[in-house]
Every structure is written in structure tokens, then in C-alpha cells.
Coordinates of C-alpha atoms in Angstrom, one line a residue:
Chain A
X9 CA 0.0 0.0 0.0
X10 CA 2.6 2.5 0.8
X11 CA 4.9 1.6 -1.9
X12 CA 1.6 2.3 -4.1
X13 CA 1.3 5.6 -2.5
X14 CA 4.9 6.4 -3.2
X15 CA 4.6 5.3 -6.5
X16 CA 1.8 7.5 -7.1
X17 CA 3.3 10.5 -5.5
X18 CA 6.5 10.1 -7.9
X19 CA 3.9 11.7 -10.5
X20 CA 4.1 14.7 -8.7
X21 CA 8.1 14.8 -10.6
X22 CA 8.8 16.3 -13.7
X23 CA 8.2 14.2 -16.4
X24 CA 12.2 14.4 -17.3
X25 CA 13.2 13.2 -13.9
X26 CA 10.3 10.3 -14.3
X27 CA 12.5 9.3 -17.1
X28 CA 15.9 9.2 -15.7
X29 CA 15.1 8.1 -11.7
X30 CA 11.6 7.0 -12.3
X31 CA 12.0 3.1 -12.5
X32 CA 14.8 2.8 -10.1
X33 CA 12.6 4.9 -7.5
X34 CA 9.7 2.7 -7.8
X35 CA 12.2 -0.4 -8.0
X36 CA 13.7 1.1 -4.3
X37 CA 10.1 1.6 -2.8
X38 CA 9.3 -2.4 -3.7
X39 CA 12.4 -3.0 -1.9
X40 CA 11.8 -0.1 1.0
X41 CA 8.4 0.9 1.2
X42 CA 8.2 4.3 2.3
X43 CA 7.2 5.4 5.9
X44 CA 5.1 8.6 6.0
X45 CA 8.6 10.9 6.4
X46 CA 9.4 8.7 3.2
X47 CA 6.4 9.7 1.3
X48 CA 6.5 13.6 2.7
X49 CA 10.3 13.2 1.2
X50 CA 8.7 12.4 -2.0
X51 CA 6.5 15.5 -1.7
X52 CA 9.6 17.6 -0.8
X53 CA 11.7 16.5 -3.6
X54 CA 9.0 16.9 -5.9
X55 CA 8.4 20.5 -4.9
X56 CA 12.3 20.9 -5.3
X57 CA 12.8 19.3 -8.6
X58 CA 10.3 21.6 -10.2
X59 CA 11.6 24.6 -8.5
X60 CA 15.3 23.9 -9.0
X61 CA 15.9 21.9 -11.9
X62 CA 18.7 19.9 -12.6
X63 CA 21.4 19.3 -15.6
X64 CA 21.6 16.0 -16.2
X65 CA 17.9 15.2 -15.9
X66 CA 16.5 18.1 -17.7
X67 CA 19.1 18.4 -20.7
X68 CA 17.1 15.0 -21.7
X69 CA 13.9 16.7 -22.3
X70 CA 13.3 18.4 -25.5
X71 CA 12.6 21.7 -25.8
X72 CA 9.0 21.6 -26.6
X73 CA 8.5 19.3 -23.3
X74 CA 9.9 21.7 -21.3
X75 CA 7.6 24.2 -22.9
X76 CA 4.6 21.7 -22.2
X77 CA 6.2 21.4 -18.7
X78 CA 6.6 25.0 -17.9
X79 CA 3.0 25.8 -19.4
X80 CA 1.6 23.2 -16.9
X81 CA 3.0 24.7 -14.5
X82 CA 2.3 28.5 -14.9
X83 CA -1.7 26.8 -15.3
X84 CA -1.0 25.0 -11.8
X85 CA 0.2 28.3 -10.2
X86 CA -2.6 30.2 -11.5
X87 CA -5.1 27.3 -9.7
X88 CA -3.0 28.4 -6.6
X89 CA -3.6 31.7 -6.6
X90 CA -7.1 31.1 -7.1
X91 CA -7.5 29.7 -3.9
X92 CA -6.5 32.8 -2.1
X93 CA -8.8 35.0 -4.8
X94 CA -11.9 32.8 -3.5
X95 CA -11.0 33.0 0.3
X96 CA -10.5 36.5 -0.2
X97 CA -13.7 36.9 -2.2
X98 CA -15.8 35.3 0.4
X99 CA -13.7 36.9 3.9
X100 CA -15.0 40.1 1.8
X101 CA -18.2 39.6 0.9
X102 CA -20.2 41.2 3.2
X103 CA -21.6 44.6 3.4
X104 CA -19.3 45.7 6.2
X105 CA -16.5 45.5 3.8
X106 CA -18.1 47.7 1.0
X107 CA -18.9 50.5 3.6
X108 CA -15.4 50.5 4.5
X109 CA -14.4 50.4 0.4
X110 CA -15.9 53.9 0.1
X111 CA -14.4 55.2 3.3
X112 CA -11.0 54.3 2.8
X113 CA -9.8 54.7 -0.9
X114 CA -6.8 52.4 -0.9
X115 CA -9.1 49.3 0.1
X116 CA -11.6 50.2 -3.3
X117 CA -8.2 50.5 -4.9
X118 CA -6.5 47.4 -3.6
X119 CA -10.5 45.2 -4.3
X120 CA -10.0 46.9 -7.5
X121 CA -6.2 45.3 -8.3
X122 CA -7.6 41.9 -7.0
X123 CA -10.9 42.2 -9.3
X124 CA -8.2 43.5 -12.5
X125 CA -6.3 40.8 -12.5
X126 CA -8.7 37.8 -11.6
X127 CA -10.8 39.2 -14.9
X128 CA -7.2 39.4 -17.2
X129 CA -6.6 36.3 -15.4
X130 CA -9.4 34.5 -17.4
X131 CA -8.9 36.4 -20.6
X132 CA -5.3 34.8 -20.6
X133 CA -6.7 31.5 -19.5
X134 CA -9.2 32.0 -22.3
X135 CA -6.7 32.6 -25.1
X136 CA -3.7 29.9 -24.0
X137 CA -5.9 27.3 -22.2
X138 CA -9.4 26.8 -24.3
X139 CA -6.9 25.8 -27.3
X140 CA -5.4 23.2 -25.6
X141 CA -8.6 21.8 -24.0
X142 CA -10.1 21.8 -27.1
X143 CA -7.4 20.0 -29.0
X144 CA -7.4 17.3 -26.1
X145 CA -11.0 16.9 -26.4
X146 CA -10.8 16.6 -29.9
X147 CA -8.0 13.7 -29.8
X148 CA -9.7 11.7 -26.9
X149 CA -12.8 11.7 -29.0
X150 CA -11.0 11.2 -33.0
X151 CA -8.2 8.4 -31.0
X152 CA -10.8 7.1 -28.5
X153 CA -8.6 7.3 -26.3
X154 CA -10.0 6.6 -22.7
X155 CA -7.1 7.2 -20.5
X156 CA -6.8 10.4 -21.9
X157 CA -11.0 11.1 -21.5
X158 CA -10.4 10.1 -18.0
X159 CA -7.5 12.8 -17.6
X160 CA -10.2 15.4 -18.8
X161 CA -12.8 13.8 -16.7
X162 CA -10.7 14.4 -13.3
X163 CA -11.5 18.3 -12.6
X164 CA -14.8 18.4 -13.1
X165 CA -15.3 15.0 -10.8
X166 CA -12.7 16.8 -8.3
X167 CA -15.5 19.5 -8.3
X168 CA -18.5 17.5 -8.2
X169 CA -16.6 15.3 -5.6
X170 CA -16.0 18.2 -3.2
X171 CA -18.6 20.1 -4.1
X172 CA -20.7 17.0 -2.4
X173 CA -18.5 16.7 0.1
X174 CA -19.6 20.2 1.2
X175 CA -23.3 19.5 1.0
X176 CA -22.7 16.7 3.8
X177 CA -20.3 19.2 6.0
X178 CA -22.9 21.6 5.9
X179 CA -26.3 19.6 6.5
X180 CA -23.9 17.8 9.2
X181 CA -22.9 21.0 10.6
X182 CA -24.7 22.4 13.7
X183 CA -27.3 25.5 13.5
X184 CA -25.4 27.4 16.2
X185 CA -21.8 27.3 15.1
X186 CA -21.0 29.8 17.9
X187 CA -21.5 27.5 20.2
X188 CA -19.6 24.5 19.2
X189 CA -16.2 23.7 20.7
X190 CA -13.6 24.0 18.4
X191 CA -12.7 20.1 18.6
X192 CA -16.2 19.2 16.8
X193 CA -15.8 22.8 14.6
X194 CA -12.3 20.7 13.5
X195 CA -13.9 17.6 12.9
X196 CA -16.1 18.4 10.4
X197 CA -13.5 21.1 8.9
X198 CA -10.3 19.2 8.4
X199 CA -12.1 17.1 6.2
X200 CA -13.4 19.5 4.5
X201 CA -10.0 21.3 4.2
X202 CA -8.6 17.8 3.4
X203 CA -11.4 17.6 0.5
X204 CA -10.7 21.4 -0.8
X205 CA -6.5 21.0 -0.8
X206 CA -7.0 17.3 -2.8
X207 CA -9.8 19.3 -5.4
X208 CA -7.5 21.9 -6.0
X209 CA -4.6 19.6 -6.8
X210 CA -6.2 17.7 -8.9
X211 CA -7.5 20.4 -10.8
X212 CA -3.6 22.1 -10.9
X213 CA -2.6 18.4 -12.1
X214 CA -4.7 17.4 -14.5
X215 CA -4.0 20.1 -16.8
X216 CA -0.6 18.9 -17.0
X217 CA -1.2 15.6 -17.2
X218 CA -3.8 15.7 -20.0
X219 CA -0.8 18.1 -22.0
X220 CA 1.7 15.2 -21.4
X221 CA -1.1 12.7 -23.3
X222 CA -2.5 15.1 -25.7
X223 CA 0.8 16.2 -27.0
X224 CA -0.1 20.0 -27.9
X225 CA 1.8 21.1 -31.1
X226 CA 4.4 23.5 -30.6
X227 CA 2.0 26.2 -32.1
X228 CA -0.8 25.7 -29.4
X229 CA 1.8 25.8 -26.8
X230 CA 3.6 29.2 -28.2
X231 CA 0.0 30.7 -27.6
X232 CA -0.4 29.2 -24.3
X233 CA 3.3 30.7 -23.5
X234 CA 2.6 33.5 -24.3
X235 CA -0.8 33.5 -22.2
X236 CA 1.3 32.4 -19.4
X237 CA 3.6 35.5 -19.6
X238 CA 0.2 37.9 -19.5
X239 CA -1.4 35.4 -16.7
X240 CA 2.1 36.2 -14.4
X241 CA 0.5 39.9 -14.8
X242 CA -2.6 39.1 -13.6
X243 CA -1.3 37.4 -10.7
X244 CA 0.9 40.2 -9.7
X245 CA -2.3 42.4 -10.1
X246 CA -3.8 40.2 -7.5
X247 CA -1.2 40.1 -5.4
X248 CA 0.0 43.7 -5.0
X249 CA -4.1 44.2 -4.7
X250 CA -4.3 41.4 -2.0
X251 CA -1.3 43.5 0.2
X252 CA -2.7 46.9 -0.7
X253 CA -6.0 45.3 0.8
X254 CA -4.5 43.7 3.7
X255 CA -1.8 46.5 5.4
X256 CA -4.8 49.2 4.3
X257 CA -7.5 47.4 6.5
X258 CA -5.3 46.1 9.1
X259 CA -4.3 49.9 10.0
X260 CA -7.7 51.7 8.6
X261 CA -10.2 49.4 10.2
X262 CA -9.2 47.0 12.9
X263 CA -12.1 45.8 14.1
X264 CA -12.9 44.3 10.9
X265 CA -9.3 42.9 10.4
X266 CA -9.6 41.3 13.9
X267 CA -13.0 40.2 13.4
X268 CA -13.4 36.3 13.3
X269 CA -12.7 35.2 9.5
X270 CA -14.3 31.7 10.0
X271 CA -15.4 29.3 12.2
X272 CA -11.5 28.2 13.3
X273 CA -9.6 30.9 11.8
X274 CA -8.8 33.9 14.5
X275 CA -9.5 36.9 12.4
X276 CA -9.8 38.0 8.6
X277 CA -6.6 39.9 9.0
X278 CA -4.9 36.1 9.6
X279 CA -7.0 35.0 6.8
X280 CA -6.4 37.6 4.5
X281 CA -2.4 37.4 5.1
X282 CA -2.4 33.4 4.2
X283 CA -4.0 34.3 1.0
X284 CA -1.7 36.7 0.5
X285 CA 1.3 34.5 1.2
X286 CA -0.5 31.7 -1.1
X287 CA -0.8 34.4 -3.6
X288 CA 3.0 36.1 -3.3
X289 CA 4.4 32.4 -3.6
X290 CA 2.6 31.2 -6.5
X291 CA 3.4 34.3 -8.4
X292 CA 7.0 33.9 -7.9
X293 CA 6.9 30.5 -8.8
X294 CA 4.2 31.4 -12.0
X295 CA 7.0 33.7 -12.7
X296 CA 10.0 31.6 -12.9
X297 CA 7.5 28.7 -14.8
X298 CA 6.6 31.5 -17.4
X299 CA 10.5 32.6 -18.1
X300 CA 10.9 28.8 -18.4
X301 CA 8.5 28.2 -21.3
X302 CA 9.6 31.5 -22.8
X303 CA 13.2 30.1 -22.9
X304 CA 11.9 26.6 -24.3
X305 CA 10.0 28.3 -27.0
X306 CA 13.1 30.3 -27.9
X307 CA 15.1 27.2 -28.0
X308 CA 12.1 25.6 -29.9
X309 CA 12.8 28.2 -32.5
X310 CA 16.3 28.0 -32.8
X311 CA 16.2 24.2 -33.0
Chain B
X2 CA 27.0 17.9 8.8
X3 CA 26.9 13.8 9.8
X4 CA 22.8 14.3 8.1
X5 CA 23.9 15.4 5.3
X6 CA 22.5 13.1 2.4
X7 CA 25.4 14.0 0.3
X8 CA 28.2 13.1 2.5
X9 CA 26.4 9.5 3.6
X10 CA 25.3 8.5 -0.3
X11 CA 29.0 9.6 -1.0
X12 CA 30.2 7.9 2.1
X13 CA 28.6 4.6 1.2
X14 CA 30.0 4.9 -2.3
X15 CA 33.6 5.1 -1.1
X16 CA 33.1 1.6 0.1
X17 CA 31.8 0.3 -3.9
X18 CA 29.2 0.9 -6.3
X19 CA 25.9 0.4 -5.1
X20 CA 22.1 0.8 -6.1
X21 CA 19.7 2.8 -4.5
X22 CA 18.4 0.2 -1.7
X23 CA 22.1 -0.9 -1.2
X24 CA 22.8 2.8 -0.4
X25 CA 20.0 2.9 2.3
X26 CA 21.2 -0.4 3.7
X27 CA 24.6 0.8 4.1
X28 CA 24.3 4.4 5.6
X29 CA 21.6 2.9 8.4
X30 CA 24.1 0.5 9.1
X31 CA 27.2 3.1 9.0
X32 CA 24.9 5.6 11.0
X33 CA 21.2 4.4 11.6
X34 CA 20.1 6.9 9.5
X35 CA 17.3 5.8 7.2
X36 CA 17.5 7.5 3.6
X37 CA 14.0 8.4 2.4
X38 CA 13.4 7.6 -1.2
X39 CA 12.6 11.5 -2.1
X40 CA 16.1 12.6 -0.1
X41 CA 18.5 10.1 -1.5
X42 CA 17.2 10.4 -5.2
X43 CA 18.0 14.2 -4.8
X44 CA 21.3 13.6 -3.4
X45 CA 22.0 11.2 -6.3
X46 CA 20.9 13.9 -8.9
X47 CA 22.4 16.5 -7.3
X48 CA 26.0 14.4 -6.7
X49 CA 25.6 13.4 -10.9
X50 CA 25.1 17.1 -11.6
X51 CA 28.2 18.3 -10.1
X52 CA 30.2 14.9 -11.7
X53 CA 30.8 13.3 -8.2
X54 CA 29.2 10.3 -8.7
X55 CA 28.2 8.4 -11.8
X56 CA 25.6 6.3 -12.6
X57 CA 26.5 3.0 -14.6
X58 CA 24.7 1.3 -16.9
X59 CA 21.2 -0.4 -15.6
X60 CA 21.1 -4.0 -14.1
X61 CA 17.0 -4.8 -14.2
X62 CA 15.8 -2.2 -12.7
X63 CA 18.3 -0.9 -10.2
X64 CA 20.9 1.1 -11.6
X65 CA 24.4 1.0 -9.5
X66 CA 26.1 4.2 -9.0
X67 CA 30.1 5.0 -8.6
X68 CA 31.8 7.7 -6.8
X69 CA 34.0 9.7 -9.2
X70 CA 37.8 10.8 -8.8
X71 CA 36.0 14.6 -7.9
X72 CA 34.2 13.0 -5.1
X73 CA 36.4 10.8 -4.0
X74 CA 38.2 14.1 -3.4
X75 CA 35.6 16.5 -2.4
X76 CA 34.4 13.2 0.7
X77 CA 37.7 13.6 1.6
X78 CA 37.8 17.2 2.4
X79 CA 34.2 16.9 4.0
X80 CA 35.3 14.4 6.0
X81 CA 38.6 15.9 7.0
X82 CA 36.2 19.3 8.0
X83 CA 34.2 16.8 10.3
X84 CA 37.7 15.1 12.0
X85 CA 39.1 18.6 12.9
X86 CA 35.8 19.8 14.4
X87 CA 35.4 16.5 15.9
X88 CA 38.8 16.8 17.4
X89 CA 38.3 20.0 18.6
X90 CA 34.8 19.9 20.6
X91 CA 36.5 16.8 22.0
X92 CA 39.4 19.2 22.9
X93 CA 37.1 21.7 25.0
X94 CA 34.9 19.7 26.4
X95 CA 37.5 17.9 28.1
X96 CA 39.3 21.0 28.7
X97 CA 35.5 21.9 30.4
X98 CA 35.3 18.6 32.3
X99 CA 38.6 19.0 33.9

């Protein structure tokens, strides 16, 4: 079981590194099944293989992977950030917040930046990503192929999964949340929590996984390239907005920052600065991703 | 220093080429540490980057790995680091005891 789990965790690597380590990993985990460290070790290295690259693994990949590779990823840091856009959509949501919008002009402003960038955001999604969706529907339904109408199938059933899941939290969920201790708040919220992180993986890996089996042609992926380099704007449109937003009500309007952001979290301030910490990291690494593909493409050229 | 993956998987390679498990086997039994797959695969790709070990050509599906001439060197050094700070915590502490 745990050498399954490790073996399904070593397709968090780059596809590259899959090639070169990727049989004598799994071949080490028959011998060694991994302990939970193990498999969080696989999660770390995983995390640092796309982040820091190496030589001798990567130099085997041709350009046009790597420029599948660093478009996935761009599309997977994008699905990070919009975690933070939805908690901060719905820590906001209320009419307290709008009141306080038209008092204080940097918090309009900062909504504003968040708002910008979520809608150039989808344009950019829009223009790089519908292409290669449709192209991948197109294949799975001209080849047949299953696997690869699975691949497409996994969002949406991510969705629907935890979008069920949510239903049953809720209708499980006492009327008077104020008055539950925070041990039975937890114990219907880490699942919950458990459900949200594993739908929004799956929705930042299936893109990449449905590229790897749809084999996008190197003109799709120049669009979705250059998509990725406008999508790095949006997100640094979100994430100046999100710190604008944050600094500007923590000092303007502290009784709302401190105000409880949830039914565990201590205040939308807290709440607020995660998503903003979500949102600064997977810029930078949205960045890095998008001077990646623009690289590959270049090398694509030259080639 | 003694945790670092690099120095054990090098370490274990001074004794003779070895595949992945073999590595594990050896540095528990050299220092009861317990190589997780994900940290001893990105010691072995980092060490291959930098040309101090190499990998040699596939038996099944393990693939044994050498130390090179660089490493052999660079160990060395590493080590020789450890001996003289070894040798001189020893040095005060006794000098602390006494």
C-alpha cells in the first residue's frame, strides 16, 4: 500500500526526472516501502525538482516538453492563486467591507487590483488554455482514447466530488456554530480542508497531465506561453491588490481585520495574510514557470 | 553535517558501487540513519550534476552508482572538516570537564 502511494506520489516529478530516476525509484520503494517521512520526502523532492531543476535530468527533455512542462506549471500556479482569490472573495463579501471600500480609498483600490487581475486572469486563461482543452477533447474523441477522457474527466469529478463533500459538511454542521467547541468545529473542517487542498490539486494536475497525453503542437503551446507570460501579470495584479487590501485594512479598520474570519480561523486579517502568502508564492513561482516556457520556446525556434 | 544526504550517499560509495536500496542499507548500518526515497534520489541527482558520482549502466531495474575521482576528493575534504571539528569539541569539552 505504501509503496503504491509512493509510487503514485513520484507523479508529482517532472516528467524528465520520471525518465531518468523514475524506475529505479519505484524499484527502491518495492524493496523499501516508504514510511510517511518517506512519502512527505517524496513530496519535498518533488516540490524541489520543479523549483530547482537539474542538468543532467533536464538536458534529456526536448525543448517543446519543457515548454509543455513550464506551461503546466504556470496553469498549476494560476489554480494556486485562485485559492487565495476565493478566500478572499468570500472573507469580503459582506456589506461591512463595501462601507469601508468607500471610506477608505486604498481598500476600493486594492478590491480593484484583486478584481483586474482575476478578470485578465481568465482572458489569458481564455486565449492559451481553451486551445489546448479543445485540442485534447478533440483527440480523446478522434483516437478514442480513454485514459486520456479520463484525464479530462478528473477536474470536473474533483469539483463535483467536493462540491458533495460540502453539502454533507454543511447539512452535518450544527445550527449554532458559535457554540460548538472547536474540537467538533475541526472535525467536520479538516475534512473539508482535506477535501478542498485534494480538489484543487487535482485540478492544478490534470491540466498537466492531460498536455503530457495530448501532445499539444508546438504552435498551441507558443499561444499558451505567451498566455502564461500575461497570466504572471494578472497574478501580480492580484497580489499587489491582496497587500494593498490587507496593510490598508489592518491599519484603517481594525475591528474588521480582527474580526473572526471563520469558524476556526482567529481573524480575517490572519485569513487575508495566508491568502496573500498563497498568492506572493505562487506568483513567484508562476513567474520563474513563465521565463521557463519563454526560454523553451526560444530554444524551440532555434532548434 | 553527519545528516547530510550528500556526505552519507558519498560515504557509502567510497566503500563500492551500489544501487539505490544498497545505499540505504549501508548508511543505516554506518549511521542508523534511514534514507527516504525522495532525499536520496535528490542527493544522487544533485551528486551526478556536479560529476561526483556516476551512474553506470542499468542492471534490471536498479541502476548501481560510482563515486567519481571529484568526489572521491571533495568526501575527503568533508570528511577531513568533520575530524578537525570533531577533534576540537572533543578538545574543550575535556578541557571543560577537567
Amino acid at each position: 500500500m505504501r509503496a503504491l502511494a509512493g509510487a503514485a506520489l513520484l507523479a508529482l516529478y517532472p516528467e524528465p526526472w520520471r525518465g531518468r530516476y523514475g524506475e529505479e525509484m519505484r524499484a527502491l520503494m518495492d524493496d523499501d516501502p516508504p514510511t510517511l517521512a518517506g512519502l512527505a520526502s517524496l513530496l519535498v523532492g518533488a516540490a524541489r525538482a520543479h523549483v530547482r531543476p537539474g542538468g543532467s535530468w533536464r538536458a534529456r527533455a526536448t525543448p517543446h516538453t519543457l515548454m509543455r512542462l513550464s506551461v503546466g506549471g504556470t496553469f498549476c500556479c494560476w489554480m494556486a492563486l485562485s485559492v487565495a482569490g476565493v478566500s478572499f472573495q468570500k472573507e469580503t463579501e459582506e456589506a461591512t467591507y463595501a462601507a469601508a471600500e468607500r471610506q477608505h480609498w486604498p481598500l476600493a483600490v486594492g478590491h480593484g487590483a484583486v478584481m483586474a487581475g482575476a478578470a485578465l486572469g481568465a482572458c489569458a486563461i481564455a486565449y492559451g488554455g481553451v486551445p489546448l482543452l479543445w485540442l485534447a477533447l478533440r483527440r480523446a474523441w478522434s483516437t478514442a482514447d480513454r485514459r486520456l477522457a479520463l484525464l479530462l474527466g478528473l477536474a470536473p469529478a474533483a469539483v463535483a466530488a467536493f462540491a458533495l463533500l460540502t453539502r454533507v459538511v454543511m447539512w452535518l454542521a450544527p445550527a449554532n456554530v458559535d457554540h460548538t467547541s472547536t474540537p467538533a468545529k475541526l472535525a467536520l473542517l479538516l475534512p473539508w480542508y482535506a477535501g478542498g487542498a485534494a480538489c484543487v490539486a487535482v485540478c492544478a494536475l490534470a491540466p498537466r497531465a492531460v498536455m503530457a497525453r495530448s501532445q499539444p503542437p508546438l504552435q498551441t503551446l507558443r499561444r499558451a506561453t505567451a498566455a502564461g507570460r500575461v497570466l504572471v501579470v494578472a497574478m501580480l495584479l492580484v497580489t499587489t491588490g491582496l497587500a494593498v487590501y490587507v496593510a490598508t485594512l489592518a491599519t484603517t479598520s481594525p475591528q474588521l481585520s480582527g474580526e473572526s474570519g471563520g469558524p476556526i480561523w482567529p481573524s480575517t486579517g490572519l485569513t487575508l495574510g495566508a491568502a496573500w502568502g498563497l498568492a506572493f508564492a505562487s506568483t513567484a513561482l508562476a513567474r520563474v514557470a513563465a521565463a521557463r516556457a519563454v526560454r523553451a520556446a526560444r530554444l524551440a525556434t532555434s532548434a | 553535517m553527519t545528516n547530510d544526504p550528500a556526505v552519507l550517499v558519498l560515504s557509502s560509495l567510497a566503500g563500492g558501487e551500489k544501487h539505490g536500496y544498497a545505499i540505504v542499507q549501508d548508511v543505516e548500518q554506518m549511521t542508523g540513519v534511514h534514507l527516504a526515497p525522495g532525499t536520496l534520489y535528490g542527493a544522487l541527482a544533485r551528486l551526478e550534476d556536479e560529476r561526483l558520482i556516476e551512474a553506470l549502466p542499468a542492471s534490471g531495474r536498479r541502476r548501481p552508482y560510482r563515486i567519481t575521482g571529484a568526489g572521491a576528493r571533495a568526501l575527503e575534504s568533508q570528511l577531513q572538516t568533520l575530524a578537525n571539528l570533531a577533534s576540537v569539541g572533543l578538545a574543550r569539552l575535556q578541557a571543560a570537564t577537567a
